Coordinates of C-alpha atoms and ligand atoms in Angstrom, one line a residue:
M205 CA 0.0 0.0 0.0
I206 CA 2.8 2.4 0.9
H207 CA 4.4 1.8 -2.5
A208 CA 1.2 2.0 -4.4
R209 CA 0.3 5.4 -2.9
L210 CA 3.9 6.7 -3.4
R211 CA 3.6 5.7 -7.1
E212 CA 0.4 7.6 -7.6
R213 CA 1.9 10.7 -6.1
H214 CA 5.1 10.2 -8.1
E215 CA 3.2 9.9 -11.4
A216 CA 1.1 12.9 -10.7
V217 CA 4.1 15.3 -10.3
M218 CA 7.1 13.7 -11.9
P219 CA 7.8 13.2 -15.7
S220 CA 6.7 10.0 -17.4
W221 CA 10.0 9.6 -19.1
Q222 CA 11.8 9.3 -15.7
S223 CA 11.0 5.6 -15.7
L224 CA 10.8 3.3 -12.7
Y225 CA 11.9 -0.3 -12.3
Y226 CA 9.3 -3.0 -11.7
E227 CA 5.6 -3.4 -12.3
Q228 CA 5.1 -2.3 -8.8
P229 CA 7.9 0.2 -8.1
I230 CA 9.5 0.2 -4.7
A231 CA 11.1 2.9 -2.4
L232 CA 14.3 2.0 -0.7
V233 CA 14.5 3.7 2.7
R234 CA 17.4 2.1 4.5
G235 CA 20.7 0.5 3.7
E236 CA 23.6 -1.2 5.4
G237 CA 26.6 -2.7 3.6
R238 CA 25.2 -4.4 0.5
R239 CA 21.7 -4.8 1.9
V240 CA 18.7 -2.4 1.6
W241 CA 15.2 -2.3 2.9
D242 CA 12.1 -1.0 1.2
A243 CA 9.3 1.2 2.6
E244 CA 7.2 -1.9 3.3
G245 CA 9.9 -3.7 5.2
H246 CA 11.2 -6.1 2.6
A247 CA 15.0 -6.7 2.6
Y248 CA 17.1 -7.0 -0.6
L249 CA 20.7 -7.7 -1.6
D250 CA 21.7 -4.7 -3.6
F251 CA 23.5 -5.7 -6.8
F252 CA 23.0 -2.4 -8.6
G253 CA 24.1 0.1 -6.0
G254 CA 21.9 3.0 -7.3
I255 CA 23.4 2.6 -10.8
L256 CA 27.0 1.8 -9.7
T257 CA 27.1 4.7 -7.3
T258 CA 27.0 3.1 -3.9
M259 CA 30.6 2.1 -4.3
T260 CA 31.9 1.3 -0.8
G261 CA 28.5 0.2 0.6
H262 CA 25.4 1.6 2.3
A263 CA 25.9 3.5 5.6
V264 CA 29.6 2.9 5.8
P265 CA 30.3 4.4 9.3
E266 CA 33.5 6.3 8.2
V267 CA 31.7 7.9 5.3
V268 CA 28.6 8.7 7.3
E269 CA 30.6 10.3 10.1
A270 CA 32.6 12.5 7.7
I271 CA 29.3 13.7 6.1
Q272 CA 27.6 14.3 9.5
E273 CA 30.6 16.2 10.9
Q274 CA 31.0 18.4 7.8
A275 CA 27.2 19.0 7.6
A276 CA 27.2 20.3 11.2
R277 CA 30.0 22.7 10.4
M278 CA 29.6 24.0 6.9
I279 CA 27.6 22.5 4.0
H280 CA 28.3 25.1 1.3
T281 CA 30.5 28.1 0.6
S282 CA 30.6 28.1 -3.2
T283 CA 33.8 27.9 -5.2
L284 CA 34.6 31.6 -4.6
Y285 CA 36.3 30.4 -1.4
L286 CA 39.1 27.9 -0.7
I287 CA 37.6 24.5 0.2
E288 CA 40.1 22.3 1.9
P289 CA 38.4 18.9 1.5
A290 CA 38.0 19.7 -2.2
I291 CA 41.7 20.6 -2.5
E292 CA 42.8 17.4 -0.8
L293 CA 40.4 15.3 -2.9
A294 CA 41.7 17.0 -6.1
E295 CA 45.3 16.3 -5.0
R296 CA 44.5 12.6 -4.4
I297 CA 42.6 12.2 -7.7
A298 CA 45.3 14.0 -9.7
A299 CA 47.8 11.5 -8.1
L300 CA 45.7 8.5 -9.0
A301 CA 44.8 9.7 -12.5
P302 CA 46.8 8.3 -15.4
I303 CA 47.4 11.9 -16.7
P304 CA 50.7 13.7 -16.0
D305 CA 50.6 17.2 -14.4
A306 CA 46.9 16.8 -13.8
K307 CA 44.3 19.3 -12.6
V308 CA 40.8 18.5 -11.5
F309 CA 37.5 20.4 -12.0
F310 CA 34.6 19.3 -9.8
T311 CA 31.0 19.1 -11.0
T312 CA 27.8 17.7 -9.6
S313 CA 27.1 15.0 -12.2
G314 CA 28.7 12.8 -14.8
T315 CA 26.8 14.7 -17.5
E316 CA 28.3 18.0 -16.3
A317 CA 31.7 16.4 -16.1
N318 CA 31.5 15.3 -19.7
E319 CA 30.2 18.7 -20.7
A320 CA 33.4 20.2 -19.2
A321 CA 35.5 17.6 -21.0
L322 CA 33.9 18.5 -24.3
L323 CA 34.4 22.2 -23.6
L324 CA 38.1 21.6 -22.9
A325 CA 38.6 19.6 -26.1
C326 CA 36.6 22.0 -28.3
N327 CA 38.4 25.0 -26.8
A328 CA 41.8 23.5 -27.3
R329 CA 41.1 22.3 -30.8
R330 CA 38.9 25.2 -31.9
S331 CA 36.5 22.6 -33.4
N332 CA 33.1 21.3 -32.6
Q333 CA 33.6 18.0 -34.3
I334 CA 33.5 15.0 -32.0
L335 CA 33.9 11.3 -32.5
A336 CA 31.9 9.0 -30.2
L337 CA 31.3 5.3 -30.1
R338 CA 28.1 3.6 -31.2
N339 CA 26.0 2.3 -28.3
S340 CA 27.6 4.9 -26.0
Y341 CA 26.0 6.9 -23.2
H342 CA 27.5 10.1 -21.9
G343 CA 24.7 12.0 -20.1
R344 CA 21.4 13.8 -20.4
S345 CA 22.2 17.4 -21.5
F346 CA 22.1 18.5 -25.1
A347 CA 25.9 18.3 -25.5
T348 CA 26.2 14.9 -23.9
M349 CA 23.0 13.5 -25.5
G350 CA 24.6 14.7 -28.7
V351 CA 27.5 12.3 -28.2
T352 CA 25.3 9.4 -27.0
G353 CA 25.0 6.6 -29.6
N354 CA 21.9 5.1 -28.3
R355 CA 18.4 6.0 -29.7
G356 CA 16.7 5.1 -26.4
W357 CA 18.6 7.8 -24.6
S358 CA 18.6 10.5 -27.3
A359 CA 15.5 12.5 -26.8
S360 CA 16.6 15.3 -29.1
S361 CA 18.8 15.7 -32.2
L362 CA 19.7 19.2 -31.2
S363 CA 23.4 19.4 -30.5
P364 CA 26.2 21.9 -30.4
F365 CA 28.4 19.3 -32.0
N366 CA 29.1 17.7 -35.4
V367 CA 29.3 14.1 -34.3
S368 CA 30.5 10.9 -36.1
Y369 CA 30.0 7.5 -34.6
V370 CA 32.7 4.9 -34.6
H371 CA 32.4 1.1 -34.5
G372 CA 33.8 -1.0 -31.7
G373 CA 32.3 -0.6 -28.2
Y374 CA 29.6 -3.2 -28.6
R375 CA 31.0 -6.4 -30.1
Y376 CA 28.1 -8.8 -29.7
R377 CA 26.1 -7.0 -32.4
S378 CA 29.0 -5.6 -34.4
P379 CA 29.4 -6.5 -38.1
F380 CA 33.0 -7.5 -37.0
R381 CA 31.8 -9.8 -34.2
D382 CA 33.1 -13.0 -35.7
L383 CA 36.7 -11.7 -36.0
D384 CA 39.3 -12.5 -33.4
D385 CA 40.5 -9.8 -31.0
A386 CA 43.4 -8.5 -33.2
A387 CA 41.4 -8.6 -36.4
Y388 CA 38.4 -6.9 -34.6
I389 CA 40.7 -4.1 -33.4
S390 CA 42.2 -3.7 -36.8
A391 CA 38.7 -3.5 -38.5
C392 CA 37.5 -0.9 -36.0
V393 CA 40.7 1.2 -36.4
D394 CA 40.3 1.0 -40.2
D395 CA 36.7 2.2 -39.8
L396 CA 37.9 5.1 -37.6
R397 CA 40.5 6.2 -40.2
D398 CA 37.8 6.0 -42.9
L399 CA 35.3 7.9 -40.8
I400 CA 37.8 10.7 -40.2
D401 CA 38.6 10.9 -43.9
T402 CA 35.0 10.8 -45.1
A403 CA 32.7 12.2 -42.4
T404 CA 34.8 15.0 -40.8
A405 CA 36.7 18.0 -41.9
G406 CA 39.8 16.4 -40.3
D407 CA 40.3 18.8 -37.4
V408 CA 38.2 16.8 -34.9
A409 CA 38.3 18.0 -31.3
C410 CA 38.2 14.7 -29.5
L411 CA 37.1 11.1 -29.4
I412 CA 35.1 10.2 -26.3
A413 CA 34.7 6.6 -25.2
E414 CA 33.6 4.5 -22.2
P415 CA 36.1 1.7 -21.6
V416 CA 33.2 -0.6 -20.8
Q417 CA 29.8 0.7 -22.1
G418 CA 27.6 1.0 -19.0
V419 CA 24.1 2.0 -20.1
G420 CA 24.9 0.1 -23.3
G421 CA 24.8 -3.2 -21.4
F422 CA 28.3 -3.6 -20.0
A423 CA 29.6 -4.1 -23.5
V424 CA 33.4 -4.8 -23.3
P425 CA 35.6 -4.2 -26.3
P426 CA 38.9 -6.2 -26.6
D427 CA 41.7 -4.8 -24.5
G428 CA 43.9 -2.5 -26.5
L429 CA 41.1 -1.2 -28.8
L430 CA 41.0 2.3 -27.3
G431 CA 44.8 2.5 -27.3
A432 CA 44.8 1.6 -31.0
M433 CA 42.2 4.3 -31.6
K434 CA 44.2 6.8 -29.6
Q435 CA 47.1 6.3 -31.9
V436 CA 45.0 7.2 -34.9
C437 CA 43.8 10.2 -33.0
E438 CA 47.3 11.3 -32.3
E439 CA 48.2 11.3 -36.0
H440 CA 45.5 14.0 -36.4
G441 CA 46.0 15.9 -33.1
I442 CA 42.6 14.6 -31.9
L443 CA 42.3 14.5 -28.1
F444 CA 41.1 11.3 -26.3
V445 CA 38.5 11.5 -23.5
T446 CA 37.9 8.5 -21.3
D447 CA 34.5 8.5 -19.7
E448 CA 35.2 6.6 -16.4
V449 CA 31.8 7.5 -14.8
Q450 CA 31.0 3.8 -14.5
T451 CA 34.5 2.1 -14.9
G452 CA 36.5 4.3 -12.5
W453 CA 37.8 3.6 -8.9
G454 CA 38.7 0.0 -9.5
R455 CA 35.3 -1.4 -10.5
T456 CA 36.7 -3.4 -13.4
G457 CA 39.0 -5.1 -10.8
E458 CA 42.1 -5.4 -13.0
H459 CA 42.7 -1.7 -13.1
F460 CA 41.9 1.5 -11.2
W461 CA 40.6 3.2 -14.4
G462 CA 39.0 1.2 -17.2
V463 CA 41.1 2.8 -19.8
Q464 CA 44.2 1.2 -18.4
A465 CA 43.3 -2.0 -20.1
H466 CA 44.0 -0.3 -23.3
D467 CA 47.6 0.5 -22.7
T468 CA 47.2 4.2 -23.4
V469 CA 47.3 7.6 -21.7
P470 CA 44.1 9.7 -22.1
D471 CA 44.2 13.4 -22.5
I472 CA 41.0 13.9 -20.4
L473 CA 39.3 11.7 -17.9
T474 CA 35.8 12.1 -16.4
F475 CA 34.5 10.6 -13.2
A476 CA 31.2 10.6 -11.2
K477 CA 28.9 8.0 -9.5
G478 CA 31.1 6.0 -7.1
I479 CA 33.3 8.7 -5.8
G480 CA 30.5 10.3 -3.8
N481 CA 28.8 7.0 -2.8
G482 CA 25.6 8.9 -3.5
L483 CA 26.7 12.4 -2.8
S484 CA 26.5 14.7 -5.8
L485 CA 30.1 14.7 -6.8
A486 CA 31.8 14.3 -10.2
G487 CA 34.6 15.9 -12.2
V488 CA 37.0 16.1 -15.0
V489 CA 40.8 15.6 -15.0
A490 CA 43.2 17.0 -17.6
H491 CA 46.7 18.0 -18.1
A492 CA 47.2 21.5 -16.5
D493 CA 47.8 23.1 -20.0
L494 CA 44.5 21.7 -21.3
M495 CA 42.6 22.5 -18.1
D496 CA 43.9 26.1 -17.9
G497 CA 43.2 26.7 -21.6
V498 CA 39.6 27.8 -21.0
E499 CA 39.6 31.5 -21.7
A500 CA 36.4 32.6 -19.9
N501 CA 35.2 32.2 -16.4
S502 CA 33.5 28.9 -15.6
I503 CA 32.1 27.7 -12.3
S504 CA 29.9 25.0 -10.9
T505 CA 28.2 26.5 -7.9
F506 CA 27.8 23.1 -6.1
G507 CA 30.8 21.3 -7.7
G508 CA 33.1 19.9 -5.0
N509 CA 31.3 21.8 -2.2
P510 CA 32.5 21.1 1.4
L511 CA 29.8 18.5 2.1
A512 CA 30.3 16.5 -1.1
A513 CA 34.1 16.8 -1.0
A514 CA 34.4 15.7 2.6
G515 CA 32.1 12.7 2.0
G516 CA 34.0 11.9 -1.3
L517 CA 37.3 12.1 0.5
A518 CA 36.2 9.7 3.3
N519 CA 34.8 7.4 0.7
L520 CA 38.0 7.4 -1.4
R521 CA 40.1 6.8 1.7
Y522 CA 37.9 3.8 2.6
L523 CA 38.2 2.4 -0.9
L524 CA 42.0 2.6 -0.9
E525 CA 42.5 1.5 2.7
H526 CA 40.4 -1.6 2.1
D527 CA 41.8 -2.3 -1.3
L528 CA 38.3 -2.6 -2.8
Q529 CA 39.8 -2.9 -6.3
S530 CA 41.3 -6.2 -5.4
N531 CA 38.0 -7.3 -3.8
A532 CA 36.2 -6.3 -7.1
R533 CA 38.6 -8.4 -9.0
K534 CA 38.1 -11.5 -6.7
M535 CA 34.4 -11.1 -6.3
G536 CA 33.9 -10.3 -9.9
A537 CA 35.8 -13.5 -11.0
H538 CA 33.7 -15.5 -8.5
L539 CA 30.4 -14.1 -9.7
R540 CA 31.4 -14.4 -13.3
S541 CA 32.4 -18.1 -13.0
G542 CA 29.2 -18.9 -11.1
L543 CA 27.2 -17.1 -13.7
A544 CA 29.0 -19.0 -16.5
D545 CA 27.9 -22.3 -14.9
L546 CA 24.4 -21.0 -14.4
V547 CA 23.8 -19.7 -17.9
A548 CA 25.3 -22.7 -19.7
G549 CA 22.0 -24.5 -20.0
H550 CA 19.9 -21.4 -20.8
A551 CA 19.3 -20.7 -24.5
A552 CA 17.9 -17.3 -23.5
V553 CA 21.4 -16.1 -22.7
G554 CA 23.2 -14.9 -25.8
D555 CA 26.2 -13.3 -24.1
L556 CA 27.8 -13.2 -20.7
R557 CA 30.4 -10.5 -20.4
G558 CA 32.0 -7.9 -18.1
K559 CA 35.0 -7.0 -16.0
G560 CA 35.3 -7.1 -12.2
L561 CA 32.0 -6.0 -10.7
M562 CA 30.4 -5.0 -13.9
I563 CA 28.8 -8.1 -15.4
G564 CA 26.3 -8.1 -18.2
V565 CA 24.0 -10.9 -19.3
E566 CA 22.4 -10.3 -22.7
L567 CA 19.1 -12.0 -23.3
V568 CA 17.9 -13.2 -26.7
R569 CA 15.2 -15.3 -28.2
P570 CA 16.4 -18.9 -28.1
G571 CA 18.1 -20.0 -31.3
G572 CA 19.3 -16.6 -32.5
T573 CA 20.4 -13.2 -31.4
E574 CA 17.0 -11.4 -31.5
P575 CA 17.0 -9.2 -28.3
D576 CA 14.5 -10.3 -25.7
P577 CA 13.7 -7.3 -23.4
T578 CA 10.6 -9.1 -22.1
A579 CA 12.8 -11.8 -20.6
A580 CA 15.1 -9.2 -19.1
S581 CA 12.1 -7.5 -17.4
A582 CA 10.8 -10.8 -16.2
L583 CA 14.2 -11.7 -14.7
L584 CA 14.4 -8.4 -12.9
E585 CA 11.0 -9.1 -11.4
A586 CA 11.9 -12.7 -10.5
C587 CA 15.1 -11.5 -8.7
R588 CA 13.2 -8.8 -6.8
R589 CA 10.6 -11.2 -5.6
R590 CA 13.4 -13.3 -4.2
G591 CA 15.2 -10.4 -2.6
L592 CA 17.8 -9.4 -5.1
L593 CA 18.1 -6.0 -6.9
I594 CA 19.9 -6.0 -10.3
G595 CA 19.9 -3.5 -13.2
K596 CA 18.9 -3.6 -16.8
G597 CA 20.3 -1.9 -19.9
G598 CA 21.6 -2.3 -23.4
L599 CA 20.5 -0.8 -26.7
Y600 CA 17.3 -2.9 -26.6
G601 CA 16.8 -3.1 -22.9
N602 CA 17.6 -6.8 -23.0
V603 CA 20.8 -6.9 -20.9
L604 CA 20.9 -7.7 -17.1
R605 CA 23.4 -5.5 -15.3
I606 CA 25.0 -6.9 -12.2
A607 CA 27.1 -4.3 -10.3
P608 CA 27.2 -4.6 -6.6
P609 CA 29.1 -2.3 -4.3
L610 CA 32.9 -3.0 -4.5
S611 CA 32.8 -4.2 -0.8
L612 CA 30.8 -7.3 -1.8
R613 CA 31.4 -10.4 0.4
L614 CA 31.7 -14.0 -0.8
E615 CA 28.6 -15.2 1.0
E616 CA 26.6 -12.3 -0.5
A617 CA 27.9 -13.2 -4.0
D618 CA 26.7 -16.8 -3.4
D619 CA 23.3 -15.6 -2.2
G620 CA 23.0 -13.5 -5.3
L621 CA 24.0 -16.4 -7.5
A622 CA 21.4 -18.7 -5.9
V623 CA 18.7 -16.1 -6.6
L624 CA 19.8 -15.7 -10.2
A625 CA 19.8 -19.5 -10.7
E626 CA 16.2 -19.7 -9.5
A627 CA 15.1 -16.7 -11.5
L628 CA 16.6 -18.1 -14.7
D629 CA 14.8 -21.4 -14.1
E630 CA 11.6 -19.6 -13.6
I631 CA 11.9 -17.7 -16.9
D632 CA 12.7 -20.9 -18.8
G633 CA 9.8 -22.6 -17.2
R634 CA 7.5 -19.8 -18.3
R635 CA 8.8 -20.1 -21.9
D636 CA 8.3 -23.9 -22.0
A637 CA 4.7 -23.4 -20.7
R638 CA 3.9 -21.0 -23.6
Ligands
PLP731 C1 29.3 6.4 -18.8 C2 28.4 7.5 -18.3 N1 28.7 8.8 -18.5 C3 28.0 9.8 -18.0 C4 26.8 9.5 -17.3 C5 26.0 10.7 -16.8 O1 26.1 10.8 -15.4 P1 25.0 11.5 -14.6 O2 23.8 10.7 -14.6 O3 25.6 11.6 -13.2 O4 24.8 12.9 -15.2 C6 26.5 8.2 -17.0 C7 25.2 7.9 -16.2 O5 24.8 6.8 -16.2 C8 27.3 7.2 -17.5 O6 27.0 5.9 -17.3

């Protein structure tokens, strides 16, 4: 009843395009570690972390205390004043970033971080031509929607940019899908060269890419692809932006930043989501020359404010002190191998992929590759009924997204796998009964 009433009120005053999960949407009102409770008292294991944002876990005491302490002293000053926690956070991020002589500009969202990155690139190159990947997602503003290669998230064609889309991020449905890694990379690089020659005026500002496409269904290109593309970019002076909004902070397990799997140094890096553990904190990192090249004033009133920065700092400290990147690698491998066993007998699973704690399960109509978004929705419901929250995504809404907080424990991973096993059986049973 509580949820039904909330839903009525939500629908009366909030936009219809801000979609909700589940036939009967739920409100999450309390969390602890990897567990959350809804407004009607049901408990869940949280394997989506508010879209990969609850990074260290719910109600981590060290993070909560830092926020409470800062909130009681000073929530906001604006960037017109020195903000010590923001300075310290920027120092730490600059040291962790794979960019030499780095500077950091804080924003409040991933969208705004990518806006800033695009501004830096366009200013430096005096060009509004951008290269982006097909099946990408970079945000909800006009500029970032304009570099988003996903029809389902492109509500308008208005854009300040002239954009060309490159092959490569989403291998499962790529025309090059049957090639081995080296040949796939080579085909995508050839396409990039061809695109620059045929679709642009040559002086492109930047190529922006997610190392693992998040909204696009945790699509993982072969390691090295982005590095090979960066080499082509360098030949033309084109800057390379890595969007680490989902892949940053060790989530992919093997590296701290997703781009590091591609053996290359980006010119610009954007981050958001996990750093604030839910606080509104994001930003862009670039070499000092590039960052300082903006020739007009620019501020983000809330970006890196004392509250967000103090919470983000405590969250980052916790992540590093507990080496959650290693945990993401171990737990990711455990979940992945458990899932590989689970999906082996299920014709509805077309592809199992991912890195670390970013695992995608692409659902198709048995016998082919036709996307099956209905099965994805049914699986989401089946998991929820059994106390597990997971996410959904992909170009056709047919990919399950499994992305728990990086502090996931072994017994929780096993509990999640058990639910997924039952849910997959339920879906198969339903199909057989049809
Ligand atoms: C890769 C990527 N970039 C940018 C964004 C936009 O971030 P925000 O929703 O914080 O504006 C998202 C959000 O999901 C994302 O996944």
